[in-house]
Amino acid sequence: MSDDAITRPHAATPALGRIIALVALAAALIALPFVVKALGQPALVPLATRVLIYAIAAASLNLALGFGGMVSFGHAAFFGIGGYAVGILYRTMMDDALFLGFIPGTDQLLLTLPAAILVAGLFACVIGALSLRTSGVQFIMITLAFAQMLFFLFVSLKAYGGDDGMTIRRRNALFDLNTRDDVTFYFICLVVAALVFLALWRIVGSRFGMVLAGIRQNERRMAAIGIAPYRYKLAAFVISGMGAGLAGALMANYLRFVSPDMLHWTKSGELMIMVILGGVGTLLGPLLGAAALVILETVLTGWTEHWQLVLGPILLLVVLFTQGGLNGLISRVGLGRSAP
């Protein structure tokens, strides 16, 4: 028997295992609302919705951080801008006015989500075009500075609640669906999250994704062979900001409330923790990291008001000893079980 005949089945095993794991994950997410309802725990549905929304934001950041090597501390700005786009359009509709004198308000989800994506993308283009002229610590500090500038801008906008934020009385409408129902809104977020992760998978596996990975590994070498790293990094940064804006728009609908806290630098830190906790540079890592952080925060806040003191060491242990986050830990356990 040839060596190829011996090794080929084992080489196919990890790929088959990943496919089975993805199918199982999709089935679990679809069945989750019905399972928790049968168990008498309907409050878990909104919790799962939060996980999906944060997973979209973290996965978007991961495109810039994990695949592009751009450590951005300003993605909360795009997250908050997406939320405020929904809130301002809703307020404009309720006031029967025009935003900036020519933009009508709306409460239709098929209009507010693209608007949030577009506005967040425009801000990401401007911020990225300026920030990407630097690198390293300078890039981190400039993205943080831009995020804080926008944070204080929205604090000063008294017409939209200022520091107190702005209430959205009802969630945006989508056809004849009852978006006020938590289960319905969960499935809306699940579909959007599936489309976002599918898009990121295609981007990472495309020629653009390969060039981006090469730039992350050695930008000078990529420039030497005729590739312009700045343009690729800016495109990735804009796409990443658009995804964060989409997540912010969904969060505004979920909470029916927006405030400057969505733009604060601590929100950027939370998104970065989710990426690191789940696994930097992995597709499903942000989903795992978002689930772990949201669930840990929910459980620990029920135990003590000083829950950060407990959460910190837990995150530290995961980062130090899992070697690649939760995604790496799960992969190693799976490969260990399937190894001959």
XYZ file of C-alpha atoms in Angstrom, residues 100-278:
179
model
C -29.791 67.633 7.448
C -32.696 69.122 5.519
C -33.023 66.400 2.890
C -32.863 62.903 4.479
C -36.272 61.524 5.547
C -36.590 59.356 8.628
C -37.615 55.726 8.568
C -38.218 52.729 10.809
C -37.822 50.076 8.111
C -35.037 47.610 8.872
C -34.235 47.125 5.184
C -33.412 50.841 5.019
C -31.843 51.506 8.414
C -29.330 48.631 8.225
C -27.883 49.706 4.833
C -27.844 53.316 6.074
C -25.865 52.289 9.164
C -23.443 50.260 7.036
C -22.958 53.152 4.609
C -22.394 55.821 7.277
C -20.026 53.582 9.276
C -18.147 52.769 6.065
C -17.725 56.469 5.226
C -16.350 57.223 8.685
C -14.081 54.161 8.482
C -12.783 55.371 5.117
C -11.875 58.792 6.492
C -10.401 57.488 9.750
C -8.563 54.660 8.009
C -7.167 56.916 5.288
C -5.528 59.070 7.956
C -4.636 56.388 10.521
C -3.060 53.931 8.079
C -0.330 56.419 7.220
C 1.152 55.307 10.532
C 1.722 51.884 12.084
C 2.301 50.185 15.404
C 1.568 52.152 18.555
C 0.902 55.322 16.565
C -1.885 53.592 14.638
C -3.430 52.313 17.868
C -3.394 55.746 19.468
C -4.765 57.543 16.401
C -7.735 55.160 16.067
C -8.366 55.560 19.803
C -8.210 59.347 19.457
C -10.719 59.392 16.594
C -13.097 57.154 18.560
C -12.923 59.440 21.585
C -13.493 62.501 19.405
C -16.702 60.962 18.104
C -17.667 59.899 21.618
C -17.464 63.481 22.888
C -19.241 64.715 19.753
C -22.303 62.598 20.499
C -22.146 63.540 24.176
C -22.517 67.157 23.092
C -25.469 66.528 20.747
C -28.300 67.495 23.106
C -30.843 67.185 20.276
C -30.226 63.430 20.350
C -30.092 62.955 24.115
C -26.503 63.967 24.758
C -24.937 61.980 27.579
C -28.318 60.418 28.471
C -28.736 58.755 25.102
C -31.855 58.361 23.007
C -34.772 55.955 23.318
C -36.173 54.065 20.331
C -39.754 53.217 21.240
C -40.075 50.202 18.993
C -37.796 48.082 16.881
C -37.555 48.675 13.165
C -40.137 46.924 11.033
C -39.345 44.099 8.627
C -42.194 43.100 6.307
C -45.024 41.707 8.436
C -42.768 40.142 11.066
C -43.301 40.961 14.709
C -39.835 42.297 15.510
C -40.924 43.068 19.070
C -40.979 39.310 19.670
C -37.606 38.193 21.028
C -37.602 34.918 19.089
C -38.358 36.667 15.798
C -35.626 39.219 16.361
C -33.208 36.426 17.327
C -33.737 34.722 13.984
C -33.282 38.038 12.157
C -29.925 38.484 13.897
C -29.041 34.847 13.208
C -29.641 35.271 9.472
C -27.631 38.502 9.396
C -24.786 36.881 11.370
C -24.747 33.897 9.003
C -24.499 36.229 5.994
C -21.708 38.239 7.636
C -19.654 35.156 8.495
C -20.232 33.756 5.001
C -19.036 37.035 3.485
C -15.951 37.082 5.722
C -15.185 33.474 4.790
C -15.310 34.381 1.103
C -13.181 37.494 1.654
C -10.518 35.649 3.642
C -10.348 32.851 1.061
C -10.177 35.203 -1.914
C -7.120 36.707 -3.585
C -7.769 39.856 -1.573
C -7.605 37.822 1.644
C -4.375 36.161 0.565
C -2.785 39.525 -0.195
C -3.997 40.837 3.153
C -2.424 37.862 4.919
C 0.845 38.490 3.066
C 0.812 42.139 4.115
C 0.289 41.114 7.723
C 3.258 38.763 7.596
C 5.698 41.003 5.705
C 4.461 44.326 4.361
C 7.822 45.350 2.894
C 8.127 42.158 0.883
C 4.618 42.596 -0.550
C 5.466 46.174 -1.525
C 8.668 44.954 -3.163
C 6.733 42.651 -5.525
C 4.501 45.512 -6.680
C 1.504 45.345 -4.319
C 0.291 48.573 -2.681
C -0.301 47.607 0.983
C -2.025 50.900 1.837
C -4.950 50.313 -0.530
C -5.529 46.749 0.627
C -5.323 47.688 4.291
C -7.690 50.611 3.785
C -10.213 48.381 1.990
C -10.054 45.838 4.813
C -10.407 48.588 7.409
C -13.492 49.999 5.662
C -15.123 46.569 5.357
C -14.347 45.969 9.030
C -15.935 49.294 10.003
C -19.033 48.545 7.943
C -19.503 45.247 9.774
C -19.168 46.994 13.128
C -21.752 49.573 12.019
C -24.144 46.778 11.086
C -23.718 45.249 14.548
C -24.346 48.643 16.152
C -27.584 49.040 14.196
C -28.784 45.635 15.379
C -27.800 46.466 18.962
C -29.791 49.713 18.806
C -32.826 47.712 17.735
C -32.203 45.077 20.367
C -31.885 47.567 23.233
C -34.283 50.125 21.702
C -31.788 52.648 23.008
C -28.559 54.307 21.908
C -26.069 56.296 23.966
C -22.493 57.596 23.699
C -21.380 54.582 25.734
C -21.574 52.604 22.489
C -18.674 54.713 21.200
C -16.521 54.664 24.330
C -13.041 53.176 24.149
C -14.022 50.483 26.653
C -16.389 49.050 24.023
C -13.430 48.735 21.647
C -11.617 46.905 24.437
C -14.522 44.493 24.874
C -14.565 43.692 21.162
C -10.811 43.124 21.195
C -11.126 40.819 24.210
C -13.753 38.798 22.345
C -11.416 38.377 19.379
C -8.428 37.395 21.528
C -10.508 35.124 23.738
C -12.020 33.270 20.782
